[in-house]
Coordinates of C-alpha atoms in Angstrom, one line a residue:
M1 CA -19.6 6.5 31.3
A2 CA -17.6 7.0 28.2
T3 CA -14.5 9.1 28.6
S4 CA -13.4 11.6 26.0
P5 CA -10.3 10.7 24.0
R6 CA -7.0 12.1 24.7
P7 CA -5.8 14.7 22.2
F8 CA -3.3 13.2 19.9
T9 CA -0.4 15.4 19.2
P10 CA 2.5 14.8 16.7
G11 CA 4.7 13.9 19.9
D12 CA 2.4 11.0 20.6
L13 CA 3.6 9.3 17.4
R14 CA 6.4 8.0 19.6
H15 CA 4.0 5.4 21.2
E16 CA 3.1 4.1 17.9
R17 CA 3.0 0.1 17.6
K18 CA 2.1 -2.1 14.7
V19 CA 1.5 -5.6 13.8
T20 CA 3.2 -5.7 10.4
G21 CA 2.9 -9.4 9.4
F22 CA 2.3 -13.0 10.8
S23 CA 2.4 -16.6 10.0
L24 CA 0.0 -19.4 11.0
S25 CA 1.3 -22.9 11.4
P26 CA 0.1 -25.6 9.3
D27 CA -1.8 -27.2 11.9
G28 CA -3.4 -23.7 12.9
E29 CA -2.4 -24.0 16.5
T30 CA 0.5 -21.3 16.5
V31 CA 0.8 -17.9 15.4
V32 CA 4.0 -15.9 15.0
F33 CA 3.6 -12.2 14.4
A34 CA 5.9 -9.1 14.0
V35 CA 5.4 -6.0 16.1
Q36 CA 7.2 -2.7 15.1
S37 CA 7.7 0.0 17.6
I38 CA 9.7 3.3 17.8
V39 CA 12.9 3.3 19.8
G40 CA 14.8 6.6 19.8
N41 CA 14.5 7.8 16.4
A42 CA 14.4 4.4 14.6
Y43 CA 12.0 1.5 14.1
R44 CA 12.6 -1.8 15.7
S45 CA 10.5 -4.9 15.3
T46 CA 10.2 -8.1 17.4
L47 CA 8.6 -11.5 16.8
W48 CA 6.1 -13.1 19.2
R49 CA 4.6 -16.3 19.4
L50 CA 1.0 -16.9 20.4
P51 CA -1.2 -20.0 20.9
A52 CA -4.1 -19.5 18.4
A53 CA -6.6 -21.1 20.7
G54 CA -5.8 -18.3 23.3
G55 CA -3.2 -17.4 25.8
R56 CA -0.5 -15.0 26.3
A57 CA 2.0 -14.0 23.7
E58 CA 5.7 -14.9 24.2
R59 CA 8.5 -12.9 22.9
L60 CA 10.8 -14.8 20.5
T61 CA 13.4 -12.2 19.5
M62 CA 15.2 -9.3 21.5
G63 CA 17.6 -6.5 20.9
T64 CA 17.7 -3.5 18.6
A65 CA 17.0 -5.1 15.1
A66 CA 14.1 -4.9 12.9
D67 CA 12.8 -8.5 12.7
G68 CA 9.9 -9.3 10.4
S69 CA 8.3 -11.4 7.7
P70 CA 7.9 -14.5 9.8
R71 CA 7.3 -17.8 8.1
I72 CA 6.5 -20.9 10.2
S73 CA 8.3 -24.0 8.8
P74 CA 6.2 -26.9 7.2
D75 CA 6.9 -29.1 10.5
G76 CA 5.9 -26.3 12.7
E77 CA 9.3 -26.4 14.7
S78 CA 11.0 -23.3 13.3
V79 CA 10.5 -19.9 12.2
L80 CA 12.2 -18.2 9.2
F81 CA 12.4 -14.3 9.2
I82 CA 14.3 -11.3 7.8
S83 CA 16.2 -9.1 10.1
D84 CA 18.8 -6.2 9.6
R85 CA 20.8 -7.5 12.6
H86 CA 23.7 -8.3 10.4
E87 CA 25.4 -5.1 9.6
K88 CA 22.2 -3.2 9.2
E89 CA 21.5 -5.1 6.0
A90 CA 18.2 -7.4 5.5
Q91 CA 19.3 -11.0 5.6
A92 CA 17.4 -14.4 6.4
F93 CA 17.5 -16.1 9.8
V94 CA 16.1 -19.3 11.1
M95 CA 15.4 -20.0 14.8
R96 CA 13.8 -23.0 16.6
L97 CA 10.2 -22.0 18.2
S98 CA 11.3 -23.9 21.1
G99 CA 14.0 -21.3 21.9
G100 CA 17.5 -20.7 21.3
E101 CA 19.7 -18.3 19.0
A102 CA 18.7 -17.1 15.6
R103 CA 20.9 -18.6 12.8
M104 CA 21.7 -16.5 9.7
L105 CA 21.3 -18.3 6.3
P106 CA 24.0 -17.6 3.6
V107 CA 24.2 -13.9 2.9
I108 CA 22.7 -12.6 -0.3
A109 CA 24.8 -9.2 -1.2
G110 CA 22.5 -6.3 -1.3
G111 CA 19.9 -7.8 1.1
V112 CA 17.0 -10.2 1.2
G113 CA 13.4 -8.8 0.2
A114 CA 11.5 -12.1 0.8
A115 CA 12.1 -15.6 2.1
E116 CA 9.9 -18.8 1.9
W117 CA 10.4 -22.4 2.9
S118 CA 10.4 -25.2 0.5
P119 CA 7.5 -27.7 1.0
D120 CA 9.7 -30.4 2.5
G121 CA 11.4 -27.6 4.8
R122 CA 15.0 -28.5 3.7
R123 CA 15.6 -25.5 1.7
V124 CA 14.7 -21.6 1.4
L125 CA 14.2 -19.5 -1.4
L126 CA 15.5 -15.8 -1.1
L127 CA 14.5 -12.8 -3.3
G128 CA 17.5 -10.5 -3.7
P129 CA 19.8 -8.8 -6.2
S130 CA 21.0 -10.6 -9.1
G131 CA 24.6 -9.9 -8.7
E132 CA 24.9 -8.4 -12.2
R133 CA 24.7 -4.6 -12.6
R134 CA 22.9 -3.1 -15.5
F135 CA 24.0 0.5 -15.7
S136 CA 27.0 1.0 -13.5
V137 CA 30.4 1.7 -15.4
G138 CA 33.6 1.3 -13.2
K139 CA 33.6 0.3 -9.7
P140 CA 30.2 -0.8 -8.1
D141 CA 30.8 1.4 -4.8
D142 CA 32.2 4.4 -6.9
P143 CA 31.0 4.2 -10.5
T144 CA 32.3 6.3 -13.3
A145 CA 29.0 6.7 -14.9
L146 CA 25.5 5.0 -15.1
A147 CA 24.8 4.2 -18.8
I148 CA 21.0 3.8 -19.0
D149 CA 19.2 2.3 -21.9
S150 CA 15.8 1.3 -20.3
L151 CA 12.7 2.9 -19.4
V152 CA 12.6 1.2 -16.1
W153 CA 15.8 2.4 -14.5
R154 CA 14.6 3.6 -11.1
V155 CA 11.9 2.7 -8.5
D156 CA 10.6 4.6 -5.5
G157 CA 12.0 3.3 -2.2
V158 CA 14.9 1.7 -4.0
G159 CA 16.5 4.4 -6.2
I160 CA 18.4 3.2 -9.2
R161 CA 17.5 -0.4 -10.5
D162 CA 21.0 -1.2 -11.2
Q163 CA 20.3 -4.9 -10.6
R164 CA 17.2 -7.0 -11.2
N165 CA 15.6 -9.1 -8.4
A166 CA 16.5 -12.7 -8.6
V167 CA 15.5 -16.0 -6.8
W168 CA 18.2 -17.7 -4.9
V169 CA 18.0 -21.0 -3.1
V170 CA 20.0 -21.9 0.0
N171 CA 19.9 -25.0 2.5
A172 CA 17.9 -24.5 5.5
S173 CA 20.7 -25.9 7.5
G174 CA 22.9 -22.8 6.5
R175 CA 25.5 -25.0 4.9
G176 CA 26.8 -24.3 1.4
K177 CA 26.5 -21.2 -0.8
P178 CA 23.3 -19.6 -2.3
G179 CA 22.5 -20.8 -5.8
R180 CA 20.9 -18.2 -8.1
V181 CA 17.9 -19.9 -9.9
T182 CA 16.5 -17.1 -12.1
P183 CA 18.6 -15.6 -15.1
V184 CA 20.0 -12.2 -14.5
D185 CA 17.9 -10.7 -17.3
V186 CA 14.6 -11.5 -15.6
D187 CA 13.3 -9.1 -12.7
V188 CA 11.4 -11.4 -10.3
T189 CA 8.5 -10.5 -7.8
Q190 CA 6.4 -12.6 -5.5
P191 CA 8.2 -16.0 -5.8
R192 CA 6.6 -19.1 -4.4
W193 CA 7.4 -22.7 -4.1
L194 CA 5.3 -25.0 -6.3
R195 CA 7.0 -28.0 -5.2
D196 CA 10.3 -29.0 -4.0
D197 CA 12.0 -28.9 -7.4
R198 CA 10.2 -26.0 -8.9
I199 CA 9.4 -22.3 -8.2
G200 CA 6.7 -19.9 -9.5
F201 CA 6.9 -16.0 -9.7
L202 CA 5.8 -13.0 -11.6
A203 CA 7.9 -11.1 -14.2
D204 CA 7.8 -9.2 -17.4
L205 CA 10.5 -10.7 -19.8
R206 CA 10.6 -7.7 -22.0
P207 CA 13.7 -5.5 -21.8
D208 CA 11.8 -2.6 -20.7
F209 CA 10.0 -4.7 -18.1
S210 CA 7.0 -3.1 -16.4
E211 CA 4.9 -3.9 -13.4
E212 CA 1.8 -3.3 -15.5
A213 CA 2.6 -6.3 -17.7
Y214 CA 3.5 -9.2 -15.3
R215 CA 2.8 -12.8 -16.4
A216 CA 3.2 -15.8 -14.0
Y217 CA 6.2 -18.1 -14.7
T218 CA 7.8 -21.3 -13.3
I219 CA 11.5 -22.4 -13.3
R220 CA 13.3 -25.5 -12.0
T221 CA 15.5 -25.0 -9.0
V222 CA 18.4 -26.0 -11.1
G223 CA 17.9 -23.1 -13.4
G224 CA 17.3 -22.6 -17.0
R225 CA 14.9 -20.3 -18.9
P226 CA 11.4 -19.6 -17.1
R227 CA 8.4 -21.3 -18.6
E228 CA 5.0 -19.3 -18.9
A229 CA 2.4 -20.6 -16.6
G230 CA -0.4 -18.2 -16.9
A231 CA -1.3 -14.7 -18.5
L232 CA -4.1 -12.4 -18.7
G233 CA -4.8 -9.7 -21.3
G234 CA -3.6 -7.0 -18.7
S235 CA -1.3 -7.7 -15.8
V236 CA -1.1 -10.5 -13.2
W237 CA -0.9 -8.8 -9.8
A238 CA -0.7 -11.9 -7.5
A239 CA -0.5 -15.6 -8.1
A240 CA -0.7 -18.8 -6.0
W241 CA -0.2 -22.3 -7.0
S242 CA -2.2 -25.3 -5.5
P243 CA -0.6 -28.4 -4.2
R244 CA -2.0 -29.9 -7.4
G245 CA -0.7 -27.4 -9.9
A246 CA -3.7 -25.1 -10.4
L247 CA -2.6 -21.5 -10.8
A248 CA -4.8 -18.8 -9.4
M249 CA -4.2 -15.2 -10.5
I250 CA -5.6 -11.9 -9.5
G251 CA -5.3 -9.4 -12.4
V252 CA -7.0 -7.4 -15.1
E253 CA -8.6 -8.2 -18.4
P254 CA -8.6 -7.4 -21.4
D255 CA -5.9 -4.7 -21.0
N256 CA -4.0 -2.8 -18.7
A257 CA -6.3 0.4 -18.5
F258 CA -5.5 1.7 -14.9
W259 CA -9.2 2.0 -14.0
R260 CA -9.9 -1.7 -14.4
E261 CA -10.8 -3.8 -11.5
P262 CA -8.5 -6.9 -10.6
H263 CA -10.5 -10.2 -10.6
L264 CA -9.8 -13.6 -9.7
Y265 CA -8.9 -16.2 -12.2
V266 CA -7.8 -19.8 -12.3
Q267 CA -5.6 -21.6 -14.9
R268 CA -6.2 -25.4 -14.5
P269 CA -3.7 -27.9 -15.8
R270 CA -4.3 -28.8 -19.3
R271 CA -6.6 -26.0 -20.2
K272 CA -5.7 -23.4 -22.7
A273 CA -7.3 -20.3 -20.9
P274 CA -8.1 -19.3 -17.2
D275 CA -11.7 -19.3 -15.7
R276 CA -12.7 -16.3 -14.0
L277 CA -14.3 -17.0 -10.5
A278 CA -17.4 -15.1 -9.3
A279 CA -17.9 -13.5 -12.8
D280 CA -20.6 -11.4 -11.9
L281 CA -18.7 -9.8 -8.9
D282 CA -18.1 -6.0 -9.9
R283 CA -15.7 -5.4 -7.0
P284 CA -11.7 -5.7 -6.8
V285 CA -10.5 -8.8 -5.4
L286 CA -7.8 -7.0 -3.6
P287 CA -7.6 -4.3 -0.8
T288 CA -8.0 -1.0 -2.3
S289 CA -7.7 1.3 0.9
Y290 CA -4.5 2.5 2.6
G291 CA -3.2 4.7 5.3
D292 CA -0.7 4.9 8.2
L293 CA -2.9 2.6 10.5
I294 CA -3.4 -0.1 7.8
P295 CA -0.5 -2.5 7.2
D296 CA 1.2 -2.4 3.9
V297 CA 1.6 -5.9 2.5
Q298 CA 1.7 -7.8 -0.8
P299 CA -1.5 -8.6 -2.6
L300 CA -3.3 -11.3 -0.8
L301 CA -4.1 -14.5 -2.4
R302 CA -3.7 -18.0 -0.8
W303 CA -5.1 -21.4 -1.4
S304 CA -6.8 -23.0 1.7
D305 CA -7.1 -26.4 0.3
D306 CA -7.1 -27.8 -3.4
S307 CA -10.7 -26.4 -3.9
H308 CA -10.8 -23.1 -2.1
L309 CA -8.9 -19.8 -2.3
L310 CA -8.6 -16.8 0.2
A311 CA -8.6 -13.5 -1.0
S312 CA -10.1 -10.0 0.3
V313 CA -12.8 -8.3 -1.8
A314 CA -12.9 -4.5 -1.8
D315 CA -16.3 -2.9 -1.3
H316 CA -17.2 0.6 -0.4
G317 CA -13.7 1.2 0.9
R318 CA -13.5 -1.8 3.1
A319 CA -11.8 -5.2 2.2
H320 CA -13.7 -8.3 3.2
P321 CA -12.0 -11.6 3.5
T322 CA -13.7 -14.1 1.3
R323 CA -13.5 -17.8 0.4
F324 CA -13.8 -18.5 -3.2
G325 CA -14.5 -22.2 -4.4
L326 CA -13.5 -23.5 -7.7
D327 CA -17.2 -24.6 -8.2
G328 CA -18.1 -20.9 -8.4
T329 CA -19.2 -20.5 -4.7
T330 CA -18.2 -17.3 -2.6
E331 CA -18.4 -17.0 1.2
R332 CA -17.5 -13.7 3.0
L333 CA -16.0 -14.7 6.2
V334 CA -16.8 -11.2 7.9
D335 CA -18.8 -8.3 7.1
G336 CA -18.8 -4.6 8.4
D337 CA -16.2 -2.1 8.8
V338 CA -13.2 -4.4 8.0
V339 CA -10.0 -4.0 6.1
A340 CA -8.2 -7.3 5.9
V341 CA -4.9 -7.2 4.3
D342 CA -3.7 -10.8 4.9
V343 CA -5.8 -14.0 5.6
Q344 CA -4.1 -17.3 6.3
S345 CA -5.5 -20.9 7.1
G346 CA -4.1 -23.7 9.0
G347 CA -5.9 -26.8 10.2
D348 CA -9.5 -25.8 10.7
R349 CA -8.5 -22.1 11.7
V350 CA -8.5 -18.9 9.7
V351 CA -6.6 -15.9 11.0
A352 CA -6.6 -12.5 9.5
L353 CA -4.5 -9.3 9.9
A354 CA -7.3 -6.7 9.7
N355 CA -8.5 -3.1 10.8
I356 CA -11.8 -3.7 12.3
G357 CA -13.5 -0.6 13.1
P358 CA -11.6 2.8 13.3
E359 CA -8.4 1.7 15.0
P360 CA -5.1 0.0 13.8
A361 CA -4.8 -3.5 12.6
D362 CA -4.7 -6.5 14.7
L363 CA -4.9 -10.3 14.3
Y364 CA -8.3 -12.0 14.4
E365 CA -9.5 -15.5 14.2
L366 CA -12.4 -15.7 11.7
R367 CA -15.4 -18.1 12.3
P368 CA -18.3 -18.0 9.7
G369 CA -21.5 -17.0 11.6
S370 CA -19.5 -15.7 14.7
E371 CA -17.9 -12.4 15.5
P372 CA -14.0 -12.2 14.9
R373 CA -12.2 -13.3 17.8
R374 CA -9.3 -10.9 18.7
L375 CA -5.9 -12.5 19.0
T376 CA -3.6 -9.5 19.6
R377 CA -4.1 -6.0 20.9
E378 CA -0.9 -4.4 20.0
G379 CA -2.7 -1.9 17.5
A380 CA -5.5 -1.1 19.9
R381 CA -3.5 -0.7 23.0
W382 CA -1.4 2.1 22.2
F383 CA -4.1 3.9 19.8
G384 CA -7.1 3.4 22.3
P385 CA -6.7 6.5 24.4
F386 CA -6.7 8.7 21.2
R387 CA -9.6 6.8 19.5
R388 CA -12.3 9.2 18.2
Q389 CA -15.8 8.3 16.8
V390 CA -15.6 8.0 13.1
E391 CA -19.1 9.3 11.6
T392 CA -20.6 8.5 8.1
V393 CA -21.6 11.8 6.7
S394 CA -22.5 10.8 3.3
R395 CA -23.4 7.3 1.8
F396 CA -22.7 6.3 -1.8
D397 CA -25.6 6.7 -4.3
R398 CA -24.7 6.4 -7.9
R399 CA -28.1 7.7 -9.0
T400 CA -28.0 11.1 -7.1
G401 CA -24.3 11.4 -7.3
R402 CA -23.7 11.2 -3.6
I403 CA -20.4 9.8 -2.5
E404 CA -19.3 8.2 0.6
A405 CA -17.6 10.3 3.3
W406 CA -16.5 10.1 6.7
M407 CA -15.7 12.6 9.5
V408 CA -13.9 13.0 12.9
R409 CA -15.1 16.1 14.7
G410 CA -12.8 18.6 16.3
G411 CA -15.5 19.7 18.6
R412 CA -19.1 20.7 18.9
G413 CA -20.9 22.8 16.1
R414 CA -19.8 24.4 12.8
R415 CA -16.0 24.5 12.6
P416 CA -13.3 24.9 10.0
T417 CA -12.8 21.9 8.1
V418 CA -9.8 20.0 6.4
L419 CA -10.7 17.8 3.3
Q420 CA -8.3 14.8 3.2
I421 CA -8.1 13.3 -0.3
H422 CA -6.6 9.8 -1.0
G423 CA -3.9 9.1 -3.8
G424 CA -3.9 6.8 -6.6
P425 CA -6.3 8.0 -7.9
Y426 CA -7.6 4.4 -8.5
A427 CA -7.7 3.6 -4.7
S428 CA -9.9 4.3 -1.9
H429 CA -10.3 5.5 1.6
A430 CA -11.7 3.2 4.5
P431 CA -13.6 4.2 7.4
V432 CA -10.3 4.0 9.4
P433 CA -8.6 7.5 10.1
W434 CA -4.9 8.6 9.4
L435 CA -2.9 10.1 12.3
E436 CA -3.0 13.5 10.7
M437 CA -6.7 13.3 11.0
M438 CA -6.5 12.6 14.5
A439 CA -4.0 15.3 15.1
L440 CA -6.2 17.9 13.3
A441 CA -9.3 17.0 15.2
S442 CA -7.4 17.2 18.3
A443 CA -6.4 20.8 17.4
G444 CA -10.2 21.7 17.0
L445 CA -10.8 21.2 13.2
H446 CA -13.1 18.8 11.6
V447 CA -11.6 16.4 9.2
V448 CA -13.7 14.8 6.3
W449 CA -12.5 12.2 3.9
A450 CA -14.4 10.6 1.1
N451 CA -14.3 8.3 -2.0
P452 CA -15.3 10.4 -5.1
S453 CA -15.2 9.4 -8.9
G454 CA -12.1 7.3 -9.5
S455 CA -12.2 5.5 -6.2
T456 CA -12.2 1.9 -6.4
S457 CA -14.6 -0.6 -4.7
Y458 CA -17.8 1.0 -5.9
G459 CA -17.9 -0.8 -9.4
Q460 CA -15.6 -0.3 -12.4
A461 CA -18.0 2.2 -14.1
F462 CA -17.6 4.6 -11.0
T463 CA -13.6 4.2 -11.1
K464 CA -13.6 5.0 -14.9
D465 CA -15.5 8.1 -14.4
L466 CA -12.1 10.0 -13.8
D467 CA -10.5 8.5 -17.0
G468 CA -9.5 11.3 -19.1
R469 CA -10.5 14.1 -16.8
W470 CA -8.5 14.1 -13.7
G471 CA -9.6 16.6 -11.1
V472 CA -12.9 17.4 -12.9
P473 CA -15.8 15.1 -11.5
D474 CA -14.0 14.6 -8.0
S475 CA -13.5 18.3 -7.3
R476 CA -17.1 19.1 -8.1
Q477 CA -18.4 16.2 -5.8
W478 CA -16.1 17.4 -2.9
L479 CA -17.5 21.0 -3.3
R480 CA -21.0 19.5 -3.2
L481 CA -20.2 17.5 -0.2
V482 CA -19.0 20.8 1.5
D483 CA -22.1 22.7 0.6
D484 CA -24.3 19.8 2.0
L485 CA -22.4 19.7 5.4
A486 CA -22.6 23.5 5.7
K487 CA -26.4 23.4 5.3
Q488 CA -26.5 20.9 8.1
G489 CA -24.5 23.3 10.3
V490 CA -21.5 21.1 10.5
V491 CA -18.7 22.9 8.3
D492 CA -17.9 26.5 7.9
R493 CA -17.8 26.8 4.2
D494 CA -15.5 29.9 4.1
R495 CA -12.9 28.0 6.1
I496 CA -12.1 25.1 4.3
G497 CA -8.5 23.5 3.9
V498 CA -7.3 20.7 1.6
L499 CA -4.8 18.1 2.3
G500 CA -3.5 15.2 0.0
L501 CA -0.6 13.1 -0.9
S502 CA 0.3 12.0 -4.5
Y503 CA -2.8 12.2 -6.7
G504 CA -4.3 13.7 -3.4
G505 CA -1.7 16.4 -3.9
F506 CA -2.7 16.8 -7.6
E507 CA -6.4 17.2 -6.6
A508 CA -5.5 19.5 -3.7
L509 CA -3.7 21.8 -6.2
W510 CA -6.3 21.3 -8.7
M511 CA -9.0 22.5 -6.3
A512 CA -6.8 25.5 -5.3
G513 CA -6.5 26.6 -9.0
H514 CA -9.8 25.8 -10.4
H515 CA -12.0 26.9 -7.3
P516 CA -9.8 29.4 -5.7
G517 CA -12.7 31.0 -3.9
R518 CA -13.7 27.9 -2.2
V519 CA -10.4 26.9 -0.4
R520 CA -8.4 29.0 2.1
A521 CA -5.3 26.8 2.7
V522 CA -3.7 23.7 1.0
V523 CA -1.2 21.1 2.0
A524 CA 0.1 19.2 -1.1
E525 CA 2.6 16.4 -0.3
N526 CA 4.6 14.7 -3.0
P527 CA 2.2 15.7 -5.6
V528 CA 1.7 15.2 -9.3
A529 CA 1.7 19.0 -10.5
D530 CA 2.8 18.8 -14.1
L531 CA 1.9 15.8 -16.2
I532 CA 4.6 16.1 -18.7
A533 CA 7.3 16.6 -15.9
E534 CA 5.8 13.6 -14.3
Y535 CA 6.2 11.6 -17.5
G536 CA 10.0 12.2 -17.8
A537 CA 10.9 12.2 -14.0
G538 CA 8.7 9.5 -12.4
D539 CA 9.5 5.9 -12.0
Y540 CA 5.9 5.2 -13.5
G541 CA 6.1 8.3 -15.7
S542 CA 5.6 6.4 -19.0
A543 CA 2.4 5.3 -17.7
I544 CA 0.9 9.0 -17.9
S545 CA 0.7 8.3 -21.6
D546 CA 0.0 4.6 -21.5
G547 CA -3.4 5.0 -20.1
L548 CA -3.1 6.3 -16.5
T549 CA -4.5 9.7 -17.3
G550 CA -6.5 8.7 -20.5
L551 CA -5.2 11.7 -22.4
G552 CA -3.5 10.1 -25.1
P553 CA 0.1 9.7 -26.3
L554 CA 2.9 12.3 -25.8
P555 CA 4.4 14.5 -27.4
E556 CA 1.2 14.7 -29.7
A557 CA -1.2 15.5 -26.8
A558 CA 1.2 17.9 -24.9
A559 CA -1.3 20.8 -25.0
D560 CA -3.9 18.5 -23.3
Y561 CA -1.5 17.5 -20.7
L562 CA -0.6 21.0 -19.9
A563 CA -4.2 22.1 -19.5
A564 CA -4.7 19.0 -17.3
S565 CA -1.9 20.0 -14.9
P566 CA -2.7 21.7 -11.7
S567 CA 0.3 23.9 -12.2
A568 CA -1.3 25.6 -15.2
R569 CA -3.7 27.5 -12.7
I570 CA -2.0 27.4 -9.4
T571 CA -1.2 31.2 -9.5
R572 CA -5.0 31.9 -9.4
F573 CA -5.1 30.7 -5.7
R574 CA -4.3 33.5 -3.3
G575 CA -4.3 31.4 -0.1
S576 CA -1.6 29.6 1.8
L577 CA 0.1 26.7 0.2
L578 CA 2.5 24.1 1.9
L579 CA 4.4 21.8 -0.3
L580 CA 5.9 18.7 1.5
Q581 CA 8.2 16.8 -0.5
A582 CA 10.3 13.7 -0.1
E583 CA 13.6 14.2 -1.8
Q584 CA 14.2 10.5 -2.7
D585 CA 10.6 10.2 -4.1
H586 CA 10.8 8.6 -7.5
R587 CA 7.0 8.2 -7.9
C588 CA 6.1 11.8 -7.6
P589 CA 9.6 13.6 -7.9
P590 CA 10.4 16.9 -6.6
V591 CA 10.2 18.6 -9.9
N592 CA 6.5 18.7 -9.3
S593 CA 6.8 20.6 -6.1
E594 CA 9.5 22.8 -7.4
L595 CA 7.7 24.0 -10.4
V596 CA 4.7 25.0 -8.3
F597 CA 6.9 26.6 -5.7
A598 CA 8.7 28.7 -8.6
L599 CA 5.5 29.7 -10.1
R600 CA 4.0 31.0 -6.9
R601 CA 7.2 32.6 -5.5
A602 CA 7.9 34.4 -8.6
R603 CA 4.6 36.0 -8.3
G604 CA 4.8 36.8 -4.5
L605 CA 2.1 34.4 -3.7
P606 CA 2.3 32.6 -0.2
V607 CA 4.1 29.3 -0.5
R608 CA 6.5 27.2 1.5
M609 CA 8.3 24.1 0.4
V610 CA 9.6 21.7 3.1
R611 CA 11.9 18.8 1.7
Y612 CA 12.8 15.7 3.6
P613 CA 16.2 14.2 2.9
E614 CA 16.5 10.5 2.1
E615 CA 12.7 9.9 2.2
S616 CA 10.7 8.3 -0.5
H617 CA 6.9 8.6 -1.6
W618 CA 5.2 7.0 1.3
M619 CA 6.9 9.0 4.1
A620 CA 3.9 9.8 5.9
G621 CA 3.7 6.0 6.9
V622 CA 7.3 4.7 6.9
G623 CA 9.5 7.7 7.1
R624 CA 11.9 8.4 9.8
P625 CA 10.0 9.1 13.1
D626 CA 11.4 12.6 13.5
R627 CA 10.5 13.5 9.9
R628 CA 7.0 12.0 10.3
R629 CA 6.5 14.0 13.4
D630 CA 7.7 17.3 11.6
R631 CA 5.2 16.6 8.9
L632 CA 2.4 16.3 11.4
E633 CA 3.3 19.4 13.2
R634 CA 3.6 21.5 9.8
I635 CA 0.2 20.2 8.7
V636 CA -1.5 21.2 11.9
G637 CA 0.3 24.3 12.3
L638 CA -0.7 25.6 8.8
F639 CA -4.4 24.6 9.1
R640 CA -4.9 26.2 12.7
R641 CA -3.2 29.3 11.6
E642 CA -5.0 29.9 8.3
L643 CA -8.4 28.5 9.1

């Protein structure tokens, strides 16, 4: 007999455990994975080793550090990882899998963001600050001023981009000093070894470098200038080099329009242009769904051998691990409600970190023709008692205008309902709930989430529907969905709340101002509220007029930007509004919430702004535990009170 789920309350956040990353040994026999938990009011991570064929996991690291990003050595004997155990700054460590103490590699001032073994296992590349400051005047720890002459001068989660990221190489033995490989005027991301004497990476070499214009480069480990290895008409989002030198790229063509889907391309040696694999695939070759139960990892692209690549294909909010052959063949390794964020191969084995069904991610072995075999239960174990049924309440139909939507019920019958809107806007929801959805359902409210126009993974034409008219088609689709569910006796259309983060906050404010009679209460978290303010204050601000909104250039189109901003009509909404704002959010900075707060407060309209010190844009998933709990309590409290 099935048991009823336990109510999930904000205080239950303390039980959260996540598998945050893993490494499969070259022979496919061993998995090392990282597990994050909450200890006191901080996150701690430990490394575990597991026989891939089955058996009990063995804990490798102890203590109160955050150990993560494991990489098993080419000989399968050691593991490289990143830890903050050294003065609370991330540095690289190596330890034997047979046991013993972890050994710290030479320190990179400012911390390490990535670490990878060389093919022969003798050296390690590290990604860290270049050592040369771009803007600081005076003492580095107490600057007189910041003299800024670049559009790219800040980034969410980091703050001021005073140093570019560089590749450093160190001996795996720990002897000697780090050697910087890339020039100080090049900002590097996703570095990878090609062979023992050459490294590949993504970068934009222009002075005002941009993540929307990455190309693939290689450089010798002795230094010098980077050599371009591959480019697309738009940007390269992920790259991987085969042992024989073929370059695989996930990126966009023919330009950087934000609604374009990323596809898979291969640049073969001695060919002028890359070939697109699976040219008839109208889906992004990249996971596009996110949430606090879905791990946040770098874009997925790996060679399984010289002729095949592993990646995830986004389809209707899911992300299916797929094997691509250079001969044009494709093989989906698992189907159904799956969001695979990383897939690795070793020997004859393929292992994925994936959400399967409506629960947190775990590790699974994938075998074509068979059900995935679960390797870990760290995600499922803590979440299991709270798990609720996720219902599909609407299916996508381009012809009729129906959108795909899911729901968790707060009880039987017609109830007040909260609409949870994803950010992006060019992203998607999956049939995986967020913790706020569980908390709201436990408090007796229905929660509905959906993929309206602009959502990715339904074909590029559907994504492009939103270009130049943010808030317009998607709000109409949301309201039609509410009406359909009301006719079915599921929701009370007079007691509707809206909740959204980032573009979800934009849409929540848009619906409040443009359809004020349909919404009773709103929570807008780190919203985009004023597009001109966002242009000047956001780390992606210039993208507002470079194609993200589809509205044209500034300042010429300023009137259009004002009309398209939710702040222009937010005083029409008479219901309750809660603004949740991370103070160190550089993606959607506080000026957005501050403007909405001032406009409503000056009119005497109900509004409250809650600010979270030190936190960045994705506080909902990675913020300090007490702040995440406070956030959940305020969301549940507002909707219970007002609906």
